mmCIF file of C-alpha atoms in Angstrom:
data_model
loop_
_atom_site.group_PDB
_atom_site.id
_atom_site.type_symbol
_atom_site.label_atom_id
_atom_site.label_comp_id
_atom_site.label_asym_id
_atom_site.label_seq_id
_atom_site.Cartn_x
_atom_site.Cartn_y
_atom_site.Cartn_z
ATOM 1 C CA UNK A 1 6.102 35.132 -30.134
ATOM 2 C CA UNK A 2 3.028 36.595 -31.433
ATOM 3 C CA UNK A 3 2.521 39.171 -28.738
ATOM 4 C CA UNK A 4 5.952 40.224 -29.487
ATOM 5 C CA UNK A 5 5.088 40.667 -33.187
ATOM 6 C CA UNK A 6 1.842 42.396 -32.710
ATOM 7 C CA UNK A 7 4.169 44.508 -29.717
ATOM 8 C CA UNK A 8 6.888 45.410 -32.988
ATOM 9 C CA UNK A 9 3.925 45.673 -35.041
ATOM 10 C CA UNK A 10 2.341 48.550 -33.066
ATOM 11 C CA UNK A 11 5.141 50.317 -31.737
ATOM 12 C CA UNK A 12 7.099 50.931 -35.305
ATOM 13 C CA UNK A 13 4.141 53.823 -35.978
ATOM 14 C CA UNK A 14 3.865 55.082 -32.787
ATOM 15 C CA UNK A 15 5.862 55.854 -29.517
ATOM 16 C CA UNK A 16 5.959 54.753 -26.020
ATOM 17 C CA UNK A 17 4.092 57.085 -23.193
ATOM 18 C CA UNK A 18 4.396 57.605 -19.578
ATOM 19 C CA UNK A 19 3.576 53.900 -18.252
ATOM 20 C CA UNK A 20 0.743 53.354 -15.371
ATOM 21 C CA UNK A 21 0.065 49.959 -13.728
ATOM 22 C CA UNK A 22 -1.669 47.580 -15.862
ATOM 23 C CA UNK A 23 -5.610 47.826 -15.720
ATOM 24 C CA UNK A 24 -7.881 45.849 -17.875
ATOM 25 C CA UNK A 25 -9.811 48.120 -20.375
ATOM 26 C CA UNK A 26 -7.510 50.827 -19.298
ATOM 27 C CA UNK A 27 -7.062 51.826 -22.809
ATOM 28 C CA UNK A 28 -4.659 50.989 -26.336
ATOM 29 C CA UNK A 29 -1.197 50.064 -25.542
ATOM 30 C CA UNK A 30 1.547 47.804 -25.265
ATOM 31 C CA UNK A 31 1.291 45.781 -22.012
ATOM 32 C CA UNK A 32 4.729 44.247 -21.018
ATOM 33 C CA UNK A 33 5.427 42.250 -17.812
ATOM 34 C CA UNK A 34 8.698 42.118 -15.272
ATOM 35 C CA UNK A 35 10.404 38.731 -14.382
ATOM 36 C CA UNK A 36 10.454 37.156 -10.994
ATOM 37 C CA UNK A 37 12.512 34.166 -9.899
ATOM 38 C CA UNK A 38 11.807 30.774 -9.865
ATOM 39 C CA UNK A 39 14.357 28.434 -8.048
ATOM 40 C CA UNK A 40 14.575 25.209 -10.242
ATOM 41 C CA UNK A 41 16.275 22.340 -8.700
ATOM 42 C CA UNK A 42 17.677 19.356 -11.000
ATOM 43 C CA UNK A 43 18.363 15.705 -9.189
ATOM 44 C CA UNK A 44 19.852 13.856 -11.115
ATOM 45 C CA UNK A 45 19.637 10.153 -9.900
ATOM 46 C CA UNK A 46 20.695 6.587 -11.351
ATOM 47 C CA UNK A 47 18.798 3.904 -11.315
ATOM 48 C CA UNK A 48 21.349 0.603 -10.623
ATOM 49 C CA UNK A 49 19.918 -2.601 -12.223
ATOM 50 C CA UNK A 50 21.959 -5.831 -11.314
ATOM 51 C CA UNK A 51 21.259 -9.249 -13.364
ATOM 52 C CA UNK A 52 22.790 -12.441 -11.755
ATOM 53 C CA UNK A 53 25.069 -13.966 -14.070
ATOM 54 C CA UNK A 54 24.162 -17.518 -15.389
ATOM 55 C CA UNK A 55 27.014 -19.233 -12.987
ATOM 56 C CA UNK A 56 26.360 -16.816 -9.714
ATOM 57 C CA UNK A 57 26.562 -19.864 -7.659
ATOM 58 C CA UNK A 58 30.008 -21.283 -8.772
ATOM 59 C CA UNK A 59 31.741 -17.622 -8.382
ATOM 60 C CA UNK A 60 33.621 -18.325 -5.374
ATOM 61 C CA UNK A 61 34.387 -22.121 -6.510
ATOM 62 C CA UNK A 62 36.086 -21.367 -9.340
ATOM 63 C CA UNK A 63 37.027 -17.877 -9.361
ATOM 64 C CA UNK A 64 37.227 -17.024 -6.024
ATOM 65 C CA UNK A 65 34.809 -13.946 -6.068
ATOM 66 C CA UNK A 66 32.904 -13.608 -3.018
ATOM 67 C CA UNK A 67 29.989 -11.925 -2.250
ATOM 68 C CA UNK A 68 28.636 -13.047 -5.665
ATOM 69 C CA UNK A 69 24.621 -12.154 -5.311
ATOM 70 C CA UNK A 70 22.127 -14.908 -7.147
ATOM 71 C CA UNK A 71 19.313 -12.667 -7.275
ATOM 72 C CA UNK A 72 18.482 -9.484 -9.489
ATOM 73 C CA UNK A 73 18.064 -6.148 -7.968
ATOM 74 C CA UNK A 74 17.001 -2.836 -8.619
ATOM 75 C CA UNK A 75 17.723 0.578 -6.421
ATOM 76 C CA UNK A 76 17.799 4.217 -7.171
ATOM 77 C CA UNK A 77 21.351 6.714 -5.699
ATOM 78 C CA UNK A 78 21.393 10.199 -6.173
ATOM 79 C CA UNK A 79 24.271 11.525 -8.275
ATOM 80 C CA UNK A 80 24.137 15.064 -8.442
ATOM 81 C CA UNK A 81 21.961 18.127 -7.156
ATOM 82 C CA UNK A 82 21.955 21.047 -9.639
ATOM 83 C CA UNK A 83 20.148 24.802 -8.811
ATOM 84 C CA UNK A 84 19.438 27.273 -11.055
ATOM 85 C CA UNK A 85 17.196 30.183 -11.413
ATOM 86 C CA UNK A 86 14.002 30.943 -13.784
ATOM 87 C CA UNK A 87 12.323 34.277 -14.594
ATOM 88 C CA UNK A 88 8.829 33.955 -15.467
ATOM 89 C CA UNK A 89 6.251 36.893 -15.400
ATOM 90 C CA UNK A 90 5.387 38.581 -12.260
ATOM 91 C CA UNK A 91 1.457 39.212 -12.612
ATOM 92 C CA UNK A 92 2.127 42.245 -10.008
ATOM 93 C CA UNK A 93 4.377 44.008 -12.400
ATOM 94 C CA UNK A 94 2.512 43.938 -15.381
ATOM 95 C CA UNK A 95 2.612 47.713 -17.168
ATOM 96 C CA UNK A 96 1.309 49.276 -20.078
ATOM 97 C CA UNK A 97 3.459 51.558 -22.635
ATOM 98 C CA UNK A 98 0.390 54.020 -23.797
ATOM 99 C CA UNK A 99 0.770 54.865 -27.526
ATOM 100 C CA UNK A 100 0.625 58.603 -28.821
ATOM 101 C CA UNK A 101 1.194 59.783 -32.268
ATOM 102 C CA UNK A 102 3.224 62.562 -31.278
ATOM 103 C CA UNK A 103 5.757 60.769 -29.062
ATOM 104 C CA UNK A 104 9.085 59.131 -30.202
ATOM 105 C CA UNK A 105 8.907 56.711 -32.280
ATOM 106 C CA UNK A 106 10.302 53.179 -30.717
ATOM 107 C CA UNK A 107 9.937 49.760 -30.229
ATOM 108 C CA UNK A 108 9.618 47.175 -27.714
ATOM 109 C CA UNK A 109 10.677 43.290 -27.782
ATOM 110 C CA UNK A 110 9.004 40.835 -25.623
ATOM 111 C CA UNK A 111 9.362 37.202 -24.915
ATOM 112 C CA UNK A 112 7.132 34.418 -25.551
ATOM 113 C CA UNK A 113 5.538 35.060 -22.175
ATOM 114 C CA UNK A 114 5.351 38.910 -22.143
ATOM 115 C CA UNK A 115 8.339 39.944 -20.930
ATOM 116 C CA UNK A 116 10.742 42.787 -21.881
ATOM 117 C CA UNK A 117 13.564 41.595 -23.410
ATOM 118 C CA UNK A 118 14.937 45.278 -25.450
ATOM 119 C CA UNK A 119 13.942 48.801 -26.524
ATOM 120 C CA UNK A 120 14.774 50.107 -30.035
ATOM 121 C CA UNK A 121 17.162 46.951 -30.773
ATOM 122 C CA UNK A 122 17.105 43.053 -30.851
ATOM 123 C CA UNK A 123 18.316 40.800 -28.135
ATOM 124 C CA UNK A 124 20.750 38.363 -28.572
ATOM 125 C CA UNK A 125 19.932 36.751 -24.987
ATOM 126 C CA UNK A 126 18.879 32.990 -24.676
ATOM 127 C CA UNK A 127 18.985 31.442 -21.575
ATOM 128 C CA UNK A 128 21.438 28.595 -21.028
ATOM 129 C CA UNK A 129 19.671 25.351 -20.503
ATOM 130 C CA UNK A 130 22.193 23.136 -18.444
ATOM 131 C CA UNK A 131 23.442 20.086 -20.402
ATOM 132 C CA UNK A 132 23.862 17.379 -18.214
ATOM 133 C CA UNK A 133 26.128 14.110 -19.469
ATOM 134 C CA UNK A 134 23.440 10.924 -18.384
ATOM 135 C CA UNK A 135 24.858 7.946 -18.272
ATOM 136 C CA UNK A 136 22.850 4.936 -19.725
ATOM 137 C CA UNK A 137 23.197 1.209 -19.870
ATOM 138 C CA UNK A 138 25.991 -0.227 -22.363
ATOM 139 C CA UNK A 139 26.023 -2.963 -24.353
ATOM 140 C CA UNK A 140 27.106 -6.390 -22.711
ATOM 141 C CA UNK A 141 28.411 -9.311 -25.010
ATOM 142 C CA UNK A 142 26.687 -12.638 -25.027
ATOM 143 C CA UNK A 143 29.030 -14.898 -22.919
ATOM 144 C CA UNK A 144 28.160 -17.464 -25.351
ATOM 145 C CA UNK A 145 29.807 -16.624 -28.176
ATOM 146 C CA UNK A 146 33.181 -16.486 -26.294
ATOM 147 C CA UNK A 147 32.559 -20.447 -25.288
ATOM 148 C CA UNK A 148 33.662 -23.364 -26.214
ATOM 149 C CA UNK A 149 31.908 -26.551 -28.240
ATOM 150 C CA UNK A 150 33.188 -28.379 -24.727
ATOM 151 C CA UNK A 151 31.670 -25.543 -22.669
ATOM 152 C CA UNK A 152 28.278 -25.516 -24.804
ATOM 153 C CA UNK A 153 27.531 -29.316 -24.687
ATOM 154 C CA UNK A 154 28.453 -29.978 -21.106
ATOM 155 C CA UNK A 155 25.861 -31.906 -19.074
ATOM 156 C CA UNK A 156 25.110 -29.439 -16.299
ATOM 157 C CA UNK A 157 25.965 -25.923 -15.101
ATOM 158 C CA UNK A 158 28.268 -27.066 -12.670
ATOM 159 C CA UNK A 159 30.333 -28.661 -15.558
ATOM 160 C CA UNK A 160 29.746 -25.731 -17.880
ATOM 161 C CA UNK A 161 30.956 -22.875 -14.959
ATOM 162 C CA UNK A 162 34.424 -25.594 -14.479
ATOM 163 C CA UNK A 163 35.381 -25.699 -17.996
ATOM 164 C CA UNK A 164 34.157 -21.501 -18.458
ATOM 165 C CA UNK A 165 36.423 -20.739 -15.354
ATOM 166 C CA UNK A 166 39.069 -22.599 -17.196
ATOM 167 C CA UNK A 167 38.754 -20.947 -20.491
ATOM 168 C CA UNK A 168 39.065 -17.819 -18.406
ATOM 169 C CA UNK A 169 42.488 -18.593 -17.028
ATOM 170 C CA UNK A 170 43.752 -19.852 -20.221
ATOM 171 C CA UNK A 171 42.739 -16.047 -21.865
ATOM 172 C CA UNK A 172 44.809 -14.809 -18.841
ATOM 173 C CA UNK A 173 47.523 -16.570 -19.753
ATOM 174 C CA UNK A 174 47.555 -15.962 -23.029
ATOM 175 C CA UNK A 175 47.543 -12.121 -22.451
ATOM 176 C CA UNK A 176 50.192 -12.531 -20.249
ATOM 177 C CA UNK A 177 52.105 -14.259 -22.619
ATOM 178 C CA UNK A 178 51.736 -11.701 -25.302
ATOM 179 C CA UNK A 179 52.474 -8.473 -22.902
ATOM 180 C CA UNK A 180 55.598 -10.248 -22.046
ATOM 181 C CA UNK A 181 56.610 -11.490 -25.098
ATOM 182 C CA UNK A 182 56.798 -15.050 -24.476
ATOM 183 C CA UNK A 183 53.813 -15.959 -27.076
ATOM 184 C CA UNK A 184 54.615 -18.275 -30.032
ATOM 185 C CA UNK A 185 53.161 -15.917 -32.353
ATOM 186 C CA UNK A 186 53.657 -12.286 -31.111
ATOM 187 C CA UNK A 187 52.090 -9.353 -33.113
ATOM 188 C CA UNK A 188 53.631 -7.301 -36.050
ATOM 189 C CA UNK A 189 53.370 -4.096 -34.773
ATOM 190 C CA UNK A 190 51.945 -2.233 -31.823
ATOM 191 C CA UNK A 191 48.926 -2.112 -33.691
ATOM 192 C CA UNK A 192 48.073 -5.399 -33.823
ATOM 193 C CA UNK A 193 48.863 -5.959 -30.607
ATOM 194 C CA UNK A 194 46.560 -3.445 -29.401
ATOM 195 C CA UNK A 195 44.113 -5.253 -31.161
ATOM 196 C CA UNK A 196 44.843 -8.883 -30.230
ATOM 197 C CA UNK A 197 44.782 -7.823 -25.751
ATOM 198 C CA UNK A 198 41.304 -5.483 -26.532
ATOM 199 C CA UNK A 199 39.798 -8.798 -28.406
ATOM 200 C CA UNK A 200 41.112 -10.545 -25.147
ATOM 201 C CA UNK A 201 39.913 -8.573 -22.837
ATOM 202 C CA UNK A 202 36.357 -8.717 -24.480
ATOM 203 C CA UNK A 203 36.078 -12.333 -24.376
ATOM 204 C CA UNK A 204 37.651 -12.034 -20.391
ATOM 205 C CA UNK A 205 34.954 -9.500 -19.076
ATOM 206 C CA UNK A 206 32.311 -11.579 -21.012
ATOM 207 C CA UNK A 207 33.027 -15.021 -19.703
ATOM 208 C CA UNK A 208 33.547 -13.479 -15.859
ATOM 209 C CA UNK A 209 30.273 -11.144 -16.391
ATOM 210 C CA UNK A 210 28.739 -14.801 -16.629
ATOM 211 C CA UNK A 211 29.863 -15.541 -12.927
ATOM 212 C CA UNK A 212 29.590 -11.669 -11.878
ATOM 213 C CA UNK A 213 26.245 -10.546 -13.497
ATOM 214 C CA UNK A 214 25.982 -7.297 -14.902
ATOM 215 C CA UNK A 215 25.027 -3.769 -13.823
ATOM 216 C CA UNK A 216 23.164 -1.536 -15.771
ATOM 217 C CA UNK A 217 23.385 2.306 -14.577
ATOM 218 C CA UNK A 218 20.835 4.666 -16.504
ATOM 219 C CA UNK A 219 20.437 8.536 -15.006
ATOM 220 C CA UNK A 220 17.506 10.649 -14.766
ATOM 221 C CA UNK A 221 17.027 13.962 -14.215
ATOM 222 C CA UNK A 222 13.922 15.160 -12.111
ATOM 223 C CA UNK A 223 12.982 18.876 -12.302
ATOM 224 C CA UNK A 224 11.009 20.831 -9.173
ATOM 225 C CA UNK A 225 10.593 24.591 -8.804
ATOM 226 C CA UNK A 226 10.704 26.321 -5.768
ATOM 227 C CA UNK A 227 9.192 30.221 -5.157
ATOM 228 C CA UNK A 228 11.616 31.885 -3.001
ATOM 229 C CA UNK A 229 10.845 33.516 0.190
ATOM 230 C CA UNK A 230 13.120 35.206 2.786
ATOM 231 C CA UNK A 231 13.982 33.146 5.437
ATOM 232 C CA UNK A 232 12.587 29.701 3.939
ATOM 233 C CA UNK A 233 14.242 27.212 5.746
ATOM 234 C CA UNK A 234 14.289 23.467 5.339
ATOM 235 C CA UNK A 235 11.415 23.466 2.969
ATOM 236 C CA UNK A 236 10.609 19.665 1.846
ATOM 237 C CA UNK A 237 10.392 20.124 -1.676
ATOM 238 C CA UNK A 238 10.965 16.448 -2.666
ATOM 239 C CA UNK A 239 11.932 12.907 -1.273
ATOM 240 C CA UNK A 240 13.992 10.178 -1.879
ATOM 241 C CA UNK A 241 13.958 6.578 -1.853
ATOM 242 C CA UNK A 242 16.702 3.763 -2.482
ATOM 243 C CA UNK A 243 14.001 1.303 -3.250
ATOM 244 C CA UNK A 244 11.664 3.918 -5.615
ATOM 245 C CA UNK A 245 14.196 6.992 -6.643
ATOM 246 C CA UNK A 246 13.393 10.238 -6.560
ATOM 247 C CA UNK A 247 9.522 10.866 -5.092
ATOM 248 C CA UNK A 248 6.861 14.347 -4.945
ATOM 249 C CA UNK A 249 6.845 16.316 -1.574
ATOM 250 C CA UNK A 250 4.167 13.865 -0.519
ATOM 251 C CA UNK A 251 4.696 10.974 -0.790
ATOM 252 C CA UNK A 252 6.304 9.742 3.017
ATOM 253 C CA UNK A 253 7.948 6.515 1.148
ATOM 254 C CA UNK A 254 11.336 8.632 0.564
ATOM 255 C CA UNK A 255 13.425 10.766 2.930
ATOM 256 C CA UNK A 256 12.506 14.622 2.214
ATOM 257 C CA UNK A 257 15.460 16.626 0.529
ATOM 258 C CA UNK A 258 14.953 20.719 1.802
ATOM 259 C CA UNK A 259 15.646 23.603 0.535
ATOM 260 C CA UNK A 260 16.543 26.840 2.636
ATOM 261 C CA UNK A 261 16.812 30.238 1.227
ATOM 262 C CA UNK A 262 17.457 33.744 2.627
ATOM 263 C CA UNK A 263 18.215 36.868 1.760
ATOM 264 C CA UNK A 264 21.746 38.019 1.614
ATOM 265 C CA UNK A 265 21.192 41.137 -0.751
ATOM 266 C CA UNK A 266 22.402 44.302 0.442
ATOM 267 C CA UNK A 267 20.007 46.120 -1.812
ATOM 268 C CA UNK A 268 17.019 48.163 0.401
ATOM 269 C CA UNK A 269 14.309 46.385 0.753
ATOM 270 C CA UNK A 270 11.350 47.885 -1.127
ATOM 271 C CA UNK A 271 8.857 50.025 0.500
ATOM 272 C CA UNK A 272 5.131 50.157 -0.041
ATOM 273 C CA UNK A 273 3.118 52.976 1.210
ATOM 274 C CA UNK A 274 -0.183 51.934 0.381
ATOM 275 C CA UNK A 275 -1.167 54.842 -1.978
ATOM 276 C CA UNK A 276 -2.311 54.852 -4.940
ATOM 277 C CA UNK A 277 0.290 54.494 -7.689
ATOM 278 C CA UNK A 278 1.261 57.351 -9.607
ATOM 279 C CA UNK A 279 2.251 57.430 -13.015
ATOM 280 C CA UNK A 280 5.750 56.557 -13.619
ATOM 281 C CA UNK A 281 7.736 58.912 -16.667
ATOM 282 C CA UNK A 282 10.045 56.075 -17.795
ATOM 283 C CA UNK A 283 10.645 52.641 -18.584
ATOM 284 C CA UNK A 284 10.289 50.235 -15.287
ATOM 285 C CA UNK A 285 12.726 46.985 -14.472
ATOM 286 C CA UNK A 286 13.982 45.248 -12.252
ATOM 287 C CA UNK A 287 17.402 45.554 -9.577
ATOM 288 C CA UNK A 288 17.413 42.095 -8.717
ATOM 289 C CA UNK A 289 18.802 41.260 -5.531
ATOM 290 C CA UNK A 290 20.489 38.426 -3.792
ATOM 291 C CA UNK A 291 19.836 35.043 -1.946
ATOM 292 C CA UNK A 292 21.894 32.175 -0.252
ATOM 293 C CA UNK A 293 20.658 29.125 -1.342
ATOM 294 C CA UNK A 294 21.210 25.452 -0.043
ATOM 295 C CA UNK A 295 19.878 22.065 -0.662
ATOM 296 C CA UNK A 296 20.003 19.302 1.985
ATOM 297 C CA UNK A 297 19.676 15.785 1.973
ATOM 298 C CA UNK A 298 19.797 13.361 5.151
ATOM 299 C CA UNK A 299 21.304 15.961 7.115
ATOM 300 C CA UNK A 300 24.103 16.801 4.931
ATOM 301 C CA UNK A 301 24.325 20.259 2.463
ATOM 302 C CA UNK A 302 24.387 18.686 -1.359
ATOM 303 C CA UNK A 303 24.549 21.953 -2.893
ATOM 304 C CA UNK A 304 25.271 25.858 -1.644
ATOM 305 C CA UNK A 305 25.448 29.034 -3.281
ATOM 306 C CA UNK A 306 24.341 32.654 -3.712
ATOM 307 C CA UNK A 307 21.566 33.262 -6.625
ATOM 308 C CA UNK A 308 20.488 36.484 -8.217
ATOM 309 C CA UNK A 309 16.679 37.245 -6.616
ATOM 310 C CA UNK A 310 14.650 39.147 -7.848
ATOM 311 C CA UNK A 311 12.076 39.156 -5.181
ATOM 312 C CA UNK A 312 15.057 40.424 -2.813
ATOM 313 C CA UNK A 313 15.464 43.410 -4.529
ATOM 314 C CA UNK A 314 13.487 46.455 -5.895
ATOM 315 C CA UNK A 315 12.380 48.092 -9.377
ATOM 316 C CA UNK A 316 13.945 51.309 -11.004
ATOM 317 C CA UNK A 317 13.371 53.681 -14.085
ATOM 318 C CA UNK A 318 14.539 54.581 -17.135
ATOM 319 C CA UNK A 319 13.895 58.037 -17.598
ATOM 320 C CA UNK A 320 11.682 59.310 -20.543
ATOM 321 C CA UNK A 321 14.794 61.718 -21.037
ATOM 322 C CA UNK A 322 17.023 58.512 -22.516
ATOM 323 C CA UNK A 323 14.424 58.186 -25.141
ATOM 324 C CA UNK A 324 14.947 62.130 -27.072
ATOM 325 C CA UNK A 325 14.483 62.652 -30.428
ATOM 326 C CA UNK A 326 17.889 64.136 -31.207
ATOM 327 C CA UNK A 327 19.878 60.349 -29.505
ATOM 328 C CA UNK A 328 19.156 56.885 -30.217
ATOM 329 C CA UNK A 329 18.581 54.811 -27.359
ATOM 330 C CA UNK A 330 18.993 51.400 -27.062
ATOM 331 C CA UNK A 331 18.033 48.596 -23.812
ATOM 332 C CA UNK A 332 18.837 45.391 -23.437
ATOM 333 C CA UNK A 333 17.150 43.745 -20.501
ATOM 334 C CA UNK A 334 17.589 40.251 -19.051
ATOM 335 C CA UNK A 335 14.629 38.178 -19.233
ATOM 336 C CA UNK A 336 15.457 36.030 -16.539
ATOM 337 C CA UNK A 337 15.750 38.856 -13.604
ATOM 338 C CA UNK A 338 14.639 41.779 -15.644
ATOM 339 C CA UNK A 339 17.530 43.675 -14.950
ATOM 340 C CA UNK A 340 19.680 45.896 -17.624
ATOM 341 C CA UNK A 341 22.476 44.091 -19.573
ATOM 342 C CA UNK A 342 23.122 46.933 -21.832
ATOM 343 C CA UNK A 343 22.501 50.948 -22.753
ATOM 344 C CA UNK A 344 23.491 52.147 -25.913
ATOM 345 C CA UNK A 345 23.373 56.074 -27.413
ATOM 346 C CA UNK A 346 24.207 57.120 -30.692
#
């Protein structure tokens, strides 16, 4: 922010020039950089934590629930795979706005990092930063308060799951009862009898969690950036494990998760002729092009689309003739490619 103030500062006594390459020591003037893409890649994975429940071993006994397990467990799945692109500056575009008294008066507004954002107005821009809805462990009721004095001081577990499994079935019936209206009291209204099956229910998944276990599912989101290049295919930029979740490019414990890229733009592709640079009579950005981009994991494609590139695509000018005296000209670049959003005259 304070290279864009000291940019504002400048430019609001003094116009912009012809721009040349940046060179250090080159002389005064407003140095500005283009954008190139980053490819940012969001996992978002769940951790799954089971805890036994205190009567595991008596599931199938008295509730008939097989498959009960006795022992806690922890392992990581991957939910989701989210892409989404980045500018941040491109040291090889990096020019300089020379300031002369005589020229138009202007100015210039850069981002944080340098980067044009709008000539002669204020951007309104801000790039979306995806919101992503993480689950996370709920609250589970103590099992205890739902039991009985009989329940409570029963002389072993055994006992204790019997008379739990018992008090489980009654609550069944009871519900039953209600819903078809067979109970001794019945509710007032429908209100109430909302009420009365949700405090049933309650005490019904707390008593069976106590048999069941529970399962805690909290997400995570892990963040990796990838430079693009044309024809990148099956890049290992990560890995994955059931046991340890979502691992670095590596680390061999996980299975890798790829990314493959290539250009689909059907922008020319830019030319250099290995000259000297000349000059340019304008203000420089950026055509961005295209890419296809997909992200595989364990042979299958988890995500697949086609990005805005800049890399893929080529840089352009704004003609020193937009800027005249006698018509006010306004830009409006996007930070993120370095493209142009808007041109207004007046």
């Amino acid at each position: 922010m304070k290279k864009a103030i000291i940019a504002l500062a400048l430019l609001a006594s003094a116009g912009i020039q012809a721009q040349d390459i940046y060179t250090p020591g080159e002389g005064e003037g407003i140095v500005y950089f283009l954008p190139k893409t980053q490819i940012v890649v969001d996992i978002i994975a769940t951790r799954v934590d089971y805890k036994p429940g205190e009567f595991g071993l008596y599931a199938n006994r008295y509730l008939r629930l097989n498959n009960v397990s006795t022992r806690p467990e922890t392992h990581w799945e991957i939910k989701d795979i989210k892409v989404r692109t980045a500018g941040i500056p491109d040291s090889t575009k990096a020019y300089i706005m020379k300031l002369k008294d005589k020229s138009l008066e202007s100015n210039i507004e850069l981002t944080d990092q340098g980067i044009a954002k709008a000539i002669n107005t204020t951007s309104s821009y801000k790039e979306e930063q995806p919101e992503y809805k993480l689950q996370i462990p709920q609250k589970h009721e103590n099992a205890h308060q739902y039991m009985t004095e009989d329940i409570l001081v029963a002389g072993s577990s055994a006992k204790m799951a019997e008379l739990t499994a018992r008090e489980i079935y009654n609550i069944r019936e009871s519900k039953n009862a209600i819903l078809r209206g067979q109970a001794d009291t019945m509710p007032k209204d429908g209100a109430s009898l909302k009420l009365i099956i949700s405090q049933l229910d309650k005490q019904e998944r707390a008593l069976t969690e106590s048999f069941t276990g529970v399962t805690d599912r909290t997400d995570k989101v892990f963040t990796f950036t990838v430079n693009p290049e044309d024809k990148m295919s099956d890049k290992v930029f990560a890995r994955f494990s059931s046991r340890l979740g979502v691992l670095q490019a590596d680390n061999l414990a996980g299975d890798p998760i790829s990314i493959s890229i290539s250009n689909s733009s059907s922008l020319p592709a830019p030319v250099e002729d290995g000259k000297k640079k000349k000059k340019i009579d304008g203000v420089i950005y950026n055509i961005p092009g295209k890419g296809k981009v997909s992200v595989s994991f364990q042979g299958k494609i988890k995500w697949e689309n086609e990005l805005q590139i800049t890399q893929f695509g080529y840089t352009e000018v704004l003609v020193d003739g937009l800027f005249d005296k006698k018509v006010n000209t306004r830009v409006v670049f996007n930070p993120v490619t370095g493209g142009v959003i808007k041109i207004d005259k007046d």
